[in-house]
Coordinates of C-alpha atoms in Angstrom, one line a residue:
Chain D
X912 CA -48.5 3.3 -1.7
X913 CA -51.5 4.8 -3.5
X914 CA -50.1 4.6 -6.9
X915 CA -47.6 1.8 -7.2
X916 CA -45.4 2.8 -10.2
X917 CA -44.9 -0.7 -11.6
X918 CA -48.3 -2.1 -11.1
X919 CA -49.7 1.1 -12.5
X920 CA -47.5 1.3 -15.6
X921 CA -47.5 -2.4 -16.4
X922 CA -51.2 -3.0 -16.2
X923 CA -53.5 -0.1 -16.2
X924 CA -56.6 -2.2 -15.8
X925 CA -55.5 -3.8 -12.5
X926 CA -57.6 -2.3 -9.7
X927 CA -54.6 -2.2 -7.3
X928 CA -55.8 0.9 -5.6
X929 CA -59.3 -0.4 -4.8
X930 CA -57.8 -3.4 -3.1
X931 CA -55.6 -1.2 -1.0
X932 CA -58.5 0.7 0.4
X933 CA -60.1 -2.5 1.5
X934 CA -57.3 -3.0 4.0
X935 CA -57.3 -0.1 6.4
X936 CA -55.7 -2.2 9.1
X937 CA -52.2 -1.8 7.6
X938 CA -50.0 -0.3 10.3
X939 CA -47.5 2.4 9.3
X940 CA -44.7 -0.1 9.6
X941 CA -46.2 -2.3 6.9
X942 CA -46.9 0.6 4.7
X943 CA -43.4 1.9 5.1
X944 CA -42.0 -1.5 4.2
X945 CA -44.2 -1.6 1.2
X946 CA -42.9 1.7 -0.2
X947 CA -40.6 0.6 -3.1
X948 CA -38.1 3.3 -2.5
X949 CA -37.7 2.5 1.2
X950 CA -37.7 -1.2 0.5
X951 CA -35.1 -0.9 -2.2
X952 CA -32.8 1.0 0.1
X953 CA -33.2 -1.6 2.9
X954 CA -32.7 -4.5 0.4
X955 CA -29.6 -3.0 -1.1
X956 CA -28.1 -2.2 2.4
X957 CA -26.4 -5.5 3.3
X958 CA -24.8 -6.0 -0.1
X959 CA -23.8 -2.3 -0.5
X960 CA -22.3 -2.1 3.0
X961 CA -20.2 -5.2 2.5
X962 CA -19.0 -4.2 -0.9
X963 CA -18.3 -0.6 0.0
X964 CA -16.4 -1.5 3.2
X965 CA -14.5 -4.5 1.9
X966 CA -14.1 -3.7 -1.8
X967 CA -14.5 -0.1 -2.8
X968 CA -12.7 1.3 0.3
X969 CA -9.7 -1.1 0.0
X970 CA -9.4 -0.3 -3.7
X971 CA -8.9 3.3 -2.8
X972 CA -6.8 2.5 0.2
X973 CA -4.6 0.3 -2.0
X974 CA -4.0 3.3 -4.3
X975 CA -3.2 5.5 -1.3
X976 CA -0.8 2.8 0.2
X977 CA 1.1 2.8 -3.1
X978 CA 2.1 6.4 -2.3
X979 CA 3.3 5.7 1.2
X980 CA 6.1 3.7 2.8
X981 CA 3.8 1.7 5.1
X982 CA 5.3 -1.5 6.6
X983 CA 3.6 -4.2 8.6
X984 CA 3.1 -2.9 12.1
X985 CA 4.0 0.7 11.2
X986 CA 1.7 3.3 9.6
X987 CA 3.4 5.0 6.7
X988 CA 3.8 8.6 5.5
X989 CA 3.1 10.0 2.1
X990 CA 6.2 9.7 -0.1
X991 CA 4.7 10.7 -3.4
X992 CA 5.9 8.6 -6.4
X993 CA 9.0 7.2 -4.6
X994 CA 7.7 3.6 -4.7
X995 CA 7.0 3.9 -8.5
X996 CA 10.3 5.5 -9.1
X997 CA 12.2 2.8 -7.4
X998 CA 10.1 0.1 -9.1
X999 CA 10.9 1.7 -12.4
X1000 CA 14.6 1.1 -11.8
X1001 CA 13.9 -2.4 -10.3
X1002 CA 14.9 -5.1 -12.9
X1003 CA 12.9 -7.7 -10.8
X1004 CA 9.7 -5.6 -11.3
X1005 CA 10.2 -5.3 -15.1
X1006 CA 10.9 -9.1 -15.2
X1007 CA 7.6 -9.6 -13.4
X1008 CA 5.8 -7.3 -15.8
X1009 CA 7.3 -9.1 -18.8
X1010 CA 6.4 -12.5 -17.3
X1011 CA 2.9 -11.4 -16.6
X1012 CA 2.3 -10.2 -20.1
X1013 CA 3.9 -13.2 -21.6
X1014 CA 2.0 -15.6 -19.3
X1015 CA -1.3 -13.9 -20.1
X1016 CA -0.9 -13.8 -23.9
X1017 CA 0.4 -17.3 -24.4
X1018 CA -1.9 -18.9 -21.9
X1019 CA -4.9 -17.1 -23.4
X1020 CA -4.1 -18.1 -26.9
X1021 CA -3.6 -21.7 -25.7
X1022 CA -6.8 -21.8 -23.7
X1023 CA -8.9 -20.4 -26.4
X1024 CA -7.5 -22.5 -29.3
X1025 CA -7.8 -25.7 -27.3
X1026 CA -11.0 -24.7 -25.6
X1027 CA -12.7 -23.8 -28.9
X1028 CA -11.5 -27.1 -30.4
X1029 CA -12.9 -29.0 -27.4
X1030 CA -16.2 -27.1 -27.7
X1031 CA -16.5 -27.9 -31.4
X1032 CA -15.8 -31.6 -30.6
X1033 CA -18.4 -31.6 -27.9
X1034 CA -20.9 -30.0 -30.2
X1035 CA -21.0 -33.2 -32.2
X1036 CA -23.6 -35.9 -31.8
X1037 CA -22.1 -37.9 -29.0
X1038 CA -23.1 -40.7 -26.7
X1039 CA -23.1 -39.8 -23.0
X1040 CA -22.6 -36.2 -23.9
X1041 CA -23.8 -34.9 -20.5
X1042 CA -21.4 -37.1 -18.7
X1043 CA -18.5 -36.1 -20.8
X1044 CA -19.4 -32.5 -20.3
X1045 CA -19.5 -32.8 -16.5
X1046 CA -16.2 -34.7 -16.4
X1047 CA -14.5 -32.0 -18.4
X1048 CA -15.5 -29.3 -15.9
X1049 CA -13.7 -31.2 -13.0
X1050 CA -10.3 -29.4 -13.4
X1051 CA -12.2 -26.1 -13.1
X1052 CA -14.1 -27.2 -9.9
X1053 CA -11.2 -28.5 -7.9
X1054 CA -9.3 -25.9 -5.8
X1055 CA -6.5 -24.5 -8.0
X1056 CA -3.9 -24.9 -5.4
X1057 CA -4.6 -28.6 -5.0
X1058 CA -4.5 -29.4 -8.7
X1059 CA -1.3 -27.2 -8.8
X1060 CA 0.2 -29.5 -6.2
X1061 CA -0.5 -32.4 -8.5
X1062 CA 1.4 -30.5 -11.3
X1063 CA 4.2 -29.7 -8.9
X1064 CA 4.6 -33.5 -8.4
X1065 CA 4.2 -34.2 -12.1
X1066 CA 7.0 -31.6 -12.8
X1067 CA 9.3 -33.1 -10.1
X1068 CA 12.9 -33.2 -11.3
X1069 CA 13.6 -36.8 -10.2
X1070 CA 10.2 -38.5 -10.3
X1071 CA 8.4 -36.7 -13.1
X1072 CA 5.9 -39.0 -14.7
X1073 CA 6.1 -37.1 -18.0
X1074 CA 9.9 -37.6 -18.1
X1075 CA 9.5 -41.2 -17.2
X1076 CA 6.9 -41.7 -20.0
X1077 CA 9.1 -39.9 -22.6
X1078 CA 12.1 -41.9 -21.6
X1079 CA 10.2 -45.2 -21.8
X1080 CA 8.9 -44.2 -25.3
X1081 CA 12.5 -43.5 -26.2
X1082 CA 11.9 -39.9 -27.0
X1083 CA 14.4 -38.4 -24.5
X1084 CA 17.4 -39.9 -22.7
X1085 CA 17.5 -37.9 -19.5
X1086 CA 14.8 -36.4 -17.2
X1087 CA 13.6 -32.9 -18.0
X1088 CA 14.3 -30.3 -15.3
X1089 CA 10.8 -28.8 -15.6
X1090 CA 11.1 -26.2 -12.8
X1091 CA 14.9 -25.8 -12.7
X1092 CA 15.6 -23.3 -15.5
X1093 CA 13.6 -20.1 -16.0
X1094 CA 12.3 -20.9 -19.4
X1095 CA 11.3 -24.4 -18.5
X1096 CA 9.6 -23.2 -15.4
X1097 CA 7.7 -20.5 -17.4
X1098 CA 6.6 -23.0 -19.9
X1099 CA 5.5 -25.5 -17.2
X1100 CA 3.4 -22.8 -15.5
X1101 CA 1.8 -21.7 -18.7
X1102 CA 0.9 -25.4 -19.5
X1103 CA -0.6 -25.8 -16.1
X1104 CA -2.6 -22.6 -16.5
X1105 CA -3.9 -23.7 -19.9
X1106 CA -4.9 -27.0 -18.5
X1107 CA -7.0 -25.4 -15.8
X1108 CA -8.5 -22.8 -18.2
X1109 CA -9.6 -25.1 -21.0
X1110 CA -12.8 -26.5 -19.3
X1111 CA -14.2 -23.0 -18.5
X1112 CA -13.6 -21.8 -22.1
X1113 CA -14.9 -25.0 -23.7
X1114 CA -18.1 -25.2 -21.7
X1115 CA -18.9 -21.5 -22.2
X1116 CA -18.2 -21.6 -25.9
X1117 CA -20.2 -24.8 -26.2
X1118 CA -23.2 -23.0 -24.8
X1119 CA -22.6 -20.3 -27.5
X1120 CA -22.3 -23.0 -30.2
X1121 CA -25.6 -24.5 -29.2
X1122 CA -27.4 -21.3 -29.8
X1123 CA -26.3 -21.3 -33.5
X1124 CA -29.2 -22.5 -35.6
X1125 CA -28.2 -25.6 -37.7
X1126 CA -30.1 -24.1 -40.6
X1127 CA -27.3 -21.6 -41.0
X1128 CA -24.8 -24.4 -41.6
X1129 CA -27.2 -26.1 -44.0
X1130 CA -27.6 -23.0 -46.0
X1131 CA -23.9 -22.5 -46.1
X1132 CA -23.3 -26.1 -47.1
X1133 CA -25.9 -25.7 -49.9
X1134 CA -24.0 -22.7 -51.1
X1135 CA -20.9 -24.8 -51.4
X1136 CA -19.0 -23.6 -48.3
X1137 CA -16.2 -25.9 -47.1
X1138 CA -16.0 -27.0 -43.5
X1139 CA -13.4 -24.2 -42.9
X1140 CA -15.5 -21.6 -44.6
X1141 CA -18.5 -22.7 -42.5
X1142 CA -16.4 -22.3 -39.3
X1143 CA -14.8 -19.0 -40.4
X1144 CA -18.0 -17.3 -41.7
X1145 CA -20.8 -18.9 -39.6
X1146 CA -19.4 -20.2 -36.4
X1147 CA -16.9 -17.6 -35.5
X1148 CA -19.1 -14.5 -36.1
X1149 CA -22.0 -16.1 -34.2
X1150 CA -19.7 -16.9 -31.4
X1151 CA -18.2 -13.4 -31.1
X1152 CA -20.4 -12.0 -28.4
X1153 CA -19.9 -14.8 -26.0
X1154 CA -16.2 -15.1 -26.9
X1155 CA -15.8 -11.4 -26.0
X1156 CA -17.2 -11.9 -22.5
X1157 CA -15.4 -15.2 -21.8
X1158 CA -12.1 -13.7 -23.0
X1159 CA -12.5 -10.6 -20.9
X1160 CA -12.9 -12.8 -17.8
X1161 CA -10.1 -15.2 -18.8
X1162 CA -7.6 -12.4 -19.5
X1163 CA -8.5 -10.7 -16.2
X1164 CA -8.0 -13.8 -14.1
X1165 CA -4.9 -15.0 -15.9
X1166 CA -3.2 -11.6 -15.6
X1167 CA -3.8 -11.5 -11.9
X1168 CA -3.1 -15.1 -11.3
X1169 CA -1.4 -15.9 -8.0
X1170 CA -2.2 -19.4 -6.8
X1171 CA -0.7 -21.4 -9.6
X1172 CA 2.7 -19.6 -9.4
X1173 CA 2.7 -19.6 -5.7
X1174 CA 2.0 -23.3 -5.4
X1175 CA 4.3 -24.5 -8.2
X1176 CA 7.4 -22.3 -8.2
X1177 CA 6.9 -19.5 -5.6
X1178 CA 8.5 -17.2 -8.2
X1179 CA 11.6 -19.4 -8.4
X1180 CA 14.1 -20.3 -9.7
X1181 CA 15.7 -17.1 -8.3
X1182 CA 12.6 -15.0 -8.8
X1183 CA 12.5 -15.5 -12.5
X1184 CA 8.9 -16.7 -12.7
X1185 CA 7.3 -14.0 -10.5
X1186 CA 4.1 -12.5 -11.9
X1187 CA 3.1 -9.1 -10.7
X1188 CA 0.7 -10.6 -8.2
X1189 CA 3.2 -12.9 -6.6
X1190 CA 5.9 -10.2 -6.5
X1191 CA 3.4 -7.9 -4.8
X1192 CA 2.7 -10.6 -2.2
X1193 CA 6.4 -11.4 -1.8
X1194 CA 7.3 -7.8 -1.1
X1195 CA 4.2 -6.9 1.0
X1196 CA 3.5 -9.9 3.3
X1197 CA 6.7 -11.9 3.9
X1198 CA 8.8 -8.8 3.1
X1199 CA 6.7 -6.5 5.2
X1200 CA 6.8 -3.6 2.6
X1201 CA 3.1 -3.0 2.3
X1202 CA 3.5 0.3 0.5
X1203 CA 5.8 -1.2 -2.2
X1204 CA 3.6 -4.2 -2.6
X1205 CA 0.5 -2.0 -3.0
X1206 CA 2.4 0.0 -5.7
X1207 CA 3.0 -3.2 -7.7
X1208 CA -0.6 -4.3 -7.3
X1209 CA -1.8 -0.8 -8.4
X1210 CA 0.6 -1.1 -11.4
X1211 CA -1.6 -4.0 -12.6
X1212 CA -4.7 -1.8 -12.9
X1213 CA -3.8 0.0 -16.2
X1214 CA -2.9 -3.3 -17.8
X1215 CA -6.2 -4.7 -16.7
X1216 CA -8.2 -1.7 -17.9
X1217 CA -6.5 -1.9 -21.2
X1218 CA -6.9 -5.7 -21.6
X1219 CA -10.6 -5.6 -20.6
X1220 CA -11.4 -2.6 -22.8
X1221 CA -9.5 -4.1 -25.7
X1222 CA -11.0 -7.5 -25.6
X1223 CA -14.4 -6.2 -25.0
X1224 CA -14.5 -3.5 -27.6
X1225 CA -12.4 -5.2 -30.2
X1226 CA -14.7 -8.2 -30.2
X1227 CA -18.0 -6.4 -29.4
X1228 CA -17.5 -4.0 -32.2
X1229 CA -17.2 -6.8 -34.7
X1230 CA -20.5 -8.1 -33.5
X1231 CA -22.1 -4.7 -34.0
X1232 CA -20.6 -4.4 -37.5
X1233 CA -22.1 -7.7 -38.4
X1234 CA -25.5 -6.5 -37.5
X1235 CA -26.0 -8.2 -34.2
X1236 CA -28.4 -6.7 -31.8
X1237 CA -27.0 -4.3 -29.3
X1238 CA -27.9 -5.9 -25.9
Chain Q
X514 CA -30.0 -29.8 -28.9
X515 CA -28.0 -32.8 -30.2
X516 CA -31.0 -34.0 -32.1
X517 CA -31.4 -30.9 -34.1
X518 CA -27.7 -31.0 -34.8
X519 CA -28.1 -34.4 -36.3
X520 CA -29.2 -32.5 -39.4
X521 CA -25.6 -32.3 -40.8
X522 CA -24.4 -35.6 -39.2
X523 CA -25.1 -37.6 -42.3
X524 CA -22.1 -36.0 -43.9
X525 CA -19.8 -37.7 -41.4
X526 CA -19.0 -41.4 -41.9
X527 CA -18.0 -43.5 -38.9
X528 CA -14.2 -43.9 -39.6
X529 CA -14.0 -40.2 -40.4
X530 CA -15.8 -39.3 -37.1
X531 CA -13.4 -41.6 -35.2
X532 CA -10.4 -39.6 -36.4
X533 CA -11.9 -36.1 -36.3
X534 CA -14.0 -36.4 -33.1
X535 CA -13.4 -39.4 -30.9
X536 CA -9.6 -39.5 -31.0
X537 CA -9.0 -35.9 -30.1
X538 CA -11.8 -36.0 -27.6
X539 CA -10.3 -38.9 -25.8
X540 CA -6.9 -37.2 -25.8
X541 CA -8.6 -34.1 -24.2
X542 CA -10.3 -36.3 -21.5
X543 CA -7.1 -38.1 -20.7
X544 CA -5.0 -35.0 -20.3
X545 CA -7.7 -33.1 -18.3
X546 CA -8.1 -36.0 -15.9
X547 CA -4.6 -37.3 -15.7
X548 CA -3.5 -35.0 -12.8
X549 CA -6.3 -36.4 -10.7
X550 CA -5.5 -40.0 -11.6
X551 CA -1.9 -39.3 -10.6
X552 CA -3.0 -37.7 -7.4
X553 CA -5.0 -40.7 -6.5
X554 CA -2.4 -43.2 -7.5
X555 CA 0.3 -41.4 -5.4
X556 CA -2.0 -41.2 -2.4
X557 CA -2.4 -45.0 -2.1
X558 CA 1.3 -45.9 -2.8
X559 CA 3.8 -46.8 -0.2
X560 CA 7.0 -44.7 -0.2
X561 CA 9.3 -47.5 -1.5
X562 CA 6.9 -48.0 -4.5
X563 CA 6.5 -44.2 -5.0
X564 CA 10.2 -43.6 -5.5
X565 CA 11.1 -46.7 -7.4
X566 CA 10.2 -46.5 -11.1
X567 CA 12.5 -49.4 -12.0
X568 CA 10.8 -52.2 -10.2
X569 CA 7.3 -50.9 -10.3
X570 CA 5.3 -49.3 -13.1
X571 CA 4.5 -45.9 -11.7
X572 CA 1.2 -45.7 -13.5
X573 CA -0.3 -48.5 -11.4
X574 CA -0.5 -49.3 -7.6
X575 CA 1.0 -52.6 -6.8
X576 CA 0.4 -52.8 -3.1
X577 CA -2.2 -50.2 -2.1
X578 CA -1.7 -48.7 1.4
X579 CA -3.6 -46.2 3.5
X580 CA -0.5 -45.0 5.3
X581 CA -0.5 -41.6 3.7
X582 CA -4.1 -41.0 4.5
X583 CA -3.6 -42.2 8.0
X584 CA -0.6 -39.9 8.5
X585 CA -2.6 -37.0 7.1
X586 CA -5.6 -37.5 9.4
X587 CA -3.9 -38.5 12.6
X588 CA -0.4 -36.8 12.6
X589 CA -1.4 -33.4 11.2
X590 CA -4.2 -30.9 11.9
X591 CA -6.0 -31.9 8.7
X592 CA -9.4 -32.6 10.3
X593 CA -9.2 -29.2 12.0
X594 CA -8.4 -27.5 8.7
X595 CA -11.3 -29.2 7.1
X596 CA -13.6 -27.9 9.8
X597 CA -12.3 -24.4 9.5
X598 CA -12.6 -24.4 5.8
X599 CA -16.1 -25.8 5.9
X600 CA -17.2 -23.3 8.6
X601 CA -15.8 -20.3 6.7
X602 CA -17.3 -21.5 3.4
X603 CA -20.8 -22.1 4.9
X604 CA -21.0 -18.9 6.8
X605 CA -19.6 -16.7 4.0
X606 CA -22.0 -18.4 1.6
X607 CA -25.0 -17.8 3.9
X608 CA -24.1 -14.1 4.3
X609 CA -23.6 -13.6 0.6
X610 CA -26.8 -15.4 -0.4
X611 CA -28.8 -13.3 2.0
X612 CA -27.3 -10.1 0.8
X613 CA -27.5 -11.1 -2.9
X614 CA -31.1 -12.2 -2.8
X615 CA -32.2 -8.9 -1.4
X616 CA -30.0 -6.9 -3.8
X617 CA -31.0 -8.9 -6.9
X618 CA -34.7 -8.6 -6.0
X619 CA -34.4 -4.9 -5.5
X620 CA -32.5 -4.3 -8.7
X621 CA -34.6 -6.7 -10.9
X622 CA -38.1 -6.3 -9.4
X623 CA -38.4 -3.1 -7.4
X624 CA -36.8 -1.2 -10.3
X625 CA -35.7 1.7 -8.1
X626 CA -34.1 4.8 -9.6
X627 CA -30.5 4.1 -10.6
X628 CA -31.1 0.3 -10.3
X629 CA -29.5 -0.4 -13.7
X630 CA -26.4 1.6 -12.6
X631 CA -26.2 -0.3 -9.4
X632 CA -26.5 -3.6 -11.3
X633 CA -23.6 -2.5 -13.6
X634 CA -21.5 -1.5 -10.6
X635 CA -22.0 -4.9 -9.0
X636 CA -20.9 -6.5 -12.3
X637 CA -17.8 -4.4 -12.3
X638 CA -17.1 -5.3 -8.7
X639 CA -16.8 -8.9 -9.8
X640 CA -14.0 -7.8 -12.2
X641 CA -11.9 -6.5 -9.3
X642 CA -9.4 -9.3 -8.7
X643 CA -8.4 -10.3 -5.1
X644 CA -4.7 -9.9 -6.1
X645 CA -5.2 -6.2 -6.1
X646 CA -7.2 -6.0 -2.9
X647 CA -5.4 -8.3 -0.5
X648 CA -2.7 -5.8 0.6
X649 CA -5.1 -3.0 1.6
X650 CA -7.4 -5.6 3.1
X651 CA -4.5 -7.0 5.1
X652 CA -4.0 -3.5 6.7
X653 CA -7.7 -3.2 7.4
X654 CA -7.7 -6.7 9.0
X655 CA -4.8 -5.6 11.2
X656 CA -6.7 -2.5 12.2
X657 CA -9.9 -4.3 13.0
X658 CA -8.0 -6.8 15.1
X659 CA -9.2 -9.6 12.9
X660 CA -5.8 -10.8 11.9
X661 CA -5.4 -14.6 12.3
X662 CA -9.1 -15.0 12.9
X663 CA -11.6 -16.9 10.6
X664 CA -13.8 -13.8 10.9
X665 CA -11.3 -12.0 8.5
X666 CA -12.1 -14.6 5.8
X667 CA -15.9 -14.6 6.5
X668 CA -16.1 -10.9 6.1
X669 CA -13.8 -10.6 3.0
X670 CA -15.1 -13.6 1.0
X671 CA -18.5 -11.9 0.3
X672 CA -16.6 -9.3 -1.8
X673 CA -16.3 -11.8 -4.6
X674 CA -19.3 -13.9 -3.7
X675 CA -22.0 -11.2 -3.6
X676 CA -21.3 -9.8 -7.1
X677 CA -21.4 -13.3 -8.6
X678 CA -24.5 -14.4 -6.7
X679 CA -26.3 -11.2 -7.3
X680 CA -25.6 -11.3 -11.0
X681 CA -26.8 -14.9 -11.2
X682 CA -29.9 -14.4 -9.2
X683 CA -30.9 -11.3 -11.2
X684 CA -31.0 -13.6 -14.2
X685 CA -33.3 -16.0 -12.3
X686 CA -35.6 -13.4 -11.0
X687 CA -35.9 -12.1 -14.5
X688 CA -37.2 -15.5 -15.7
X689 CA -40.0 -15.6 -13.2
X690 CA -43.2 -14.2 -14.8
X691 CA -44.0 -10.7 -13.4
X692 CA -47.7 -11.5 -13.7
X693 CA -47.4 -13.7 -10.6
X694 CA -46.2 -10.8 -8.5
X695 CA -48.9 -8.5 -10.0
X696 CA -51.6 -11.0 -9.0
X697 CA -50.2 -11.1 -5.4
X698 CA -50.1 -7.3 -5.3
X699 CA -53.7 -7.1 -6.4
X700 CA -54.6 -9.6 -3.7
X701 CA -53.0 -7.2 -1.2
X702 CA -49.8 -9.0 -0.4
X703 CA -47.0 -6.9 0.8
X704 CA -43.7 -6.7 -1.1
X705 CA -41.9 -8.8 1.6
X706 CA -44.7 -11.4 1.4
X707 CA -44.3 -11.6 -2.3
X708 CA -40.6 -12.1 -2.1
X709 CA -40.9 -14.7 0.6
X710 CA -43.9 -16.6 -0.6
X711 CA -43.8 -16.3 -4.4
X712 CA -40.5 -15.2 -5.8
X713 CA -38.1 -17.2 -3.6
X714 CA -39.9 -20.5 -3.9
X715 CA -39.8 -20.1 -7.6
X716 CA -36.2 -19.1 -7.6
X717 CA -35.0 -22.2 -5.7
X718 CA -32.9 -23.6 -8.6
X719 CA -31.2 -20.2 -8.8
X720 CA -30.6 -20.2 -5.0
X721 CA -29.1 -23.7 -5.2
X722 CA -26.8 -22.6 -8.1
X723 CA -25.7 -19.5 -6.3
X724 CA -25.2 -21.4 -3.1
X725 CA -23.1 -24.2 -4.5
X726 CA -21.1 -21.7 -6.5
X727 CA -20.4 -19.5 -3.6
X728 CA -19.5 -22.6 -1.5
X729 CA -17.0 -23.8 -4.1
X730 CA -15.5 -20.3 -4.6
X731 CA -15.0 -20.0 -0.8
X732 CA -13.5 -23.5 -0.6
X733 CA -11.1 -22.7 -3.4
X734 CA -10.1 -19.2 -2.1
X735 CA -6.4 -19.0 -1.5
X736 CA -4.8 -15.5 -1.4
X737 CA -6.8 -14.0 1.4
X738 CA -6.5 -17.2 3.5
X739 CA -2.8 -17.1 2.9
X740 CA -2.3 -13.5 3.8
X741 CA -4.7 -13.2 6.8
X742 CA -4.2 -16.4 8.8
X743 CA -0.9 -17.4 10.4
X744 CA -1.7 -20.0 13.1
X745 CA -1.3 -23.5 11.9
X746 CA -4.6 -24.8 13.4
X747 CA -6.6 -22.0 11.8
X748 CA -5.5 -22.4 8.2
X749 CA -7.9 -23.4 5.4
X750 CA -7.2 -26.6 3.5
X751 CA -5.7 -25.2 0.3
X752 CA -3.3 -23.0 2.3
X753 CA -2.4 -25.6 4.9
X754 CA -1.7 -28.4 2.5
X755 CA 0.7 -26.1 0.7
X756 CA 2.4 -24.6 3.7
X757 CA 2.2 -27.2 6.4
X758 CA 2.8 -30.5 4.6
X759 CA 6.1 -29.4 3.1
X760 CA 8.9 -29.6 5.7
X761 CA 11.9 -27.8 4.5
X762 CA 13.3 -29.6 1.4
X763 CA 11.6 -32.9 2.3
X764 CA 8.4 -33.4 0.3
X765 CA 6.2 -36.1 1.6
X766 CA 4.5 -36.6 -1.8
X767 CA 2.3 -39.3 -0.6
X768 CA 0.7 -37.2 2.2
X769 CA 0.7 -34.1 0.0
X770 CA -1.3 -35.8 -2.7
X771 CA -3.5 -37.4 0.0
X772 CA -4.2 -33.8 1.3
X773 CA -4.9 -32.5 -2.2
X774 CA -7.2 -35.5 -2.9
X775 CA -9.2 -35.2 0.3
X776 CA -9.4 -31.4 -0.1
X777 CA -10.8 -31.8 -3.5
X778 CA -13.4 -34.4 -2.5
X779 CA -16.0 -32.1 -0.8
X780 CA -16.3 -29.9 -3.8
X781 CA -16.2 -32.9 -6.2
X782 CA -19.0 -34.6 -4.3
X783 CA -21.2 -31.5 -4.3
X784 CA -20.4 -31.0 -7.9
X785 CA -21.4 -34.5 -8.8
X786 CA -24.8 -33.9 -7.2
X787 CA -25.5 -30.5 -8.8
X788 CA -23.7 -30.8 -12.2
X789 CA -26.6 -29.3 -14.1
X790 CA -26.8 -26.3 -11.8
X791 CA -23.1 -25.7 -12.3
X792 CA -23.3 -25.9 -16.0
X793 CA -26.4 -23.8 -16.4
X794 CA -25.3 -21.1 -14.0
X795 CA -21.8 -21.0 -15.5
X796 CA -23.1 -20.6 -19.0
X797 CA -26.0 -18.5 -17.9
X798 CA -23.8 -16.0 -16.0
X799 CA -21.6 -15.6 -19.1
X800 CA -24.5 -15.1 -21.5
X801 CA -26.1 -12.4 -19.3

C-alpha cells in the first residue's frame, strides 16, 4: 500500500504516504483489502462468476450440444455435423432462415424510418415535450408478450378492430384474415415489431439530435441549404455514431426475436412464420430434440456476427471518414 | 435544449407547423397508444358487448363491468403469478445490482490491469441474446435440479442484468469527480470506506436507474420463464397469461386483456415515477 498507483500518478503532490504511516493500527486484513489488485479481484468475483457460469459456459455448451443428439432426459453422444446436415435438407429450417432475414430487414428499415421521423418531430419546439416523450416510451416499457397479446386480439379474424374500422370507412368489404395466410401473418408480425421498436429508436435518436449544435443549421441555412440538404448533410452525418450503436442493438434483438412470434402466431399458420429462435424452441423444448434445437440456435451466430460487424463498421467508418473523433 | 433550438423556429409559421409537426405527431401518439386503449376497453366490457359490433360501437364501453378482472383475480392463480414474478424480479435485481456495483467500481475506479478488456467483455456479454442461451441453460437447469423452480430464473436473469447494470454504473462512476476519492484516500479512508461512504451515495441516481431497469427487464423476461418453469402456480405473469388463460380454442379475450393490463401496471407505475431515470439511462447507455 506504500505507493498507491493511482493516487501517486494522478497527483504527485498528495502526501498519501505520510498519512499512511500515521496509522500503524491497520490490521493485515484492512491492508489486504486496501490493495487494489486484491480488491479488484474480490470486486469482480460475483459478476464474473455469474457470467462465466451462466453465460460463457452455456454459450460453449450450446455449440457442443449442436454436435450431439441430446434429448430431454437423455444425454447425447457426439454425432459430428449430422444435425447441420439434416437441417441443411430441412425446408422448414430454410423457411425459418428466410423469414428471420426478411423480418429483420423489413422491421429494421421500418423502425428506423419511422423512429427517425418521430425523433425529428420531437426535436421541434413543443409544448409538454417531456410528457410526450415519456408517453412515447410506454410501448417499450410494457412486457412485450402482454402488448403482443393486445395485437393478437387486434388481429383477430372475426373481431379485429382494424377490419371493423376499415369496413366502417368503406375501404374494404370483408374482414381481413390477418393471421390466417402466411404473408398476412408475416406482415402483421413485422408491423407489431415495428410498433414496439419505434419508441426505443426515436428516443435514442432524439438524444443524438439534441447534441447537434443549432449553429450548424444556421450556417447551412445561410449558405442556402434547403431543408432536405440540411437533413442530408448536417443531421444524418452528425447522427451516424449513435445510429450505428442503436442499429446494432436493434438488428441483434430483432434477429433473435422470440416473444412476439410465440405470442401472436406460435409459428403458424402451419409453421410458415417461424423465426430461427422460435423454431429452435419448438424443436428443443416441446419437441425434446435439444441437440437439433441447439444447432438451429448456433446457426444464428454467424448471421449475428455479420449483422453486428456490418452495421457497426459500415456506419462507424463513415463517421471516421467525416473526421469525427475516434472514441 | 428546446430554447436553443428556437433559433430556427421563426422559419416555421403556425399553419405550416400544424401540418408538418402536430398532425404526424398526433398520428404517432394514437398508433403507439392504441393497443393499450384497446386492452383497457376490452378489459371492462361484458362478453355480449365485446362480440357485438353491430349494436355497440366497439371503441367505447357502454356498460362497464369488473367481471373480467374478478374472474382473473379469483378464478385463476393470477395473484400467485404476480407474487412469483415480483419475487423473482426483486431478488434477481438485488443480486445483479450488488455484483454490478462492485464490478463497475473495480473497472472504473480501481483501474486494475486488463480492466478495459473486462469492460469490453461485459459489453459483449450484453450482446449475447437469450434465444441462443436458453437451450444449453435448460440442460444445466435440469442437471442442477433447478427445473421448475424460481431459483432457475433468479440465477439466470443476472446474465442479461449484470452486463447492462455494470455498463450503466460505469458511466455514473465516471461522472463522479475523482478528486473526492483522492481526498478521502489522503485522509486515510480505506477503499471499501470510500466506495460505501463517498462513491455510492453520489451514485444514487445511477443505482436507481440500474435498479428500475433491471426490475423492468426481469418483469418482462419471457423465454427463460417459458422454458424453465412448468407448474401452473410457479409461472411468471407474461408466461402464465399467454399459456394459462387460453383454453384450447376458446379465447376469453376479456380476461386475457385484463391479465395483460394488470401485468403491465406494475412496470407502468414504476415507470411513471422514474421517467427521467429511464430516459437518461436509456440514452446514456447508448451514447457510452
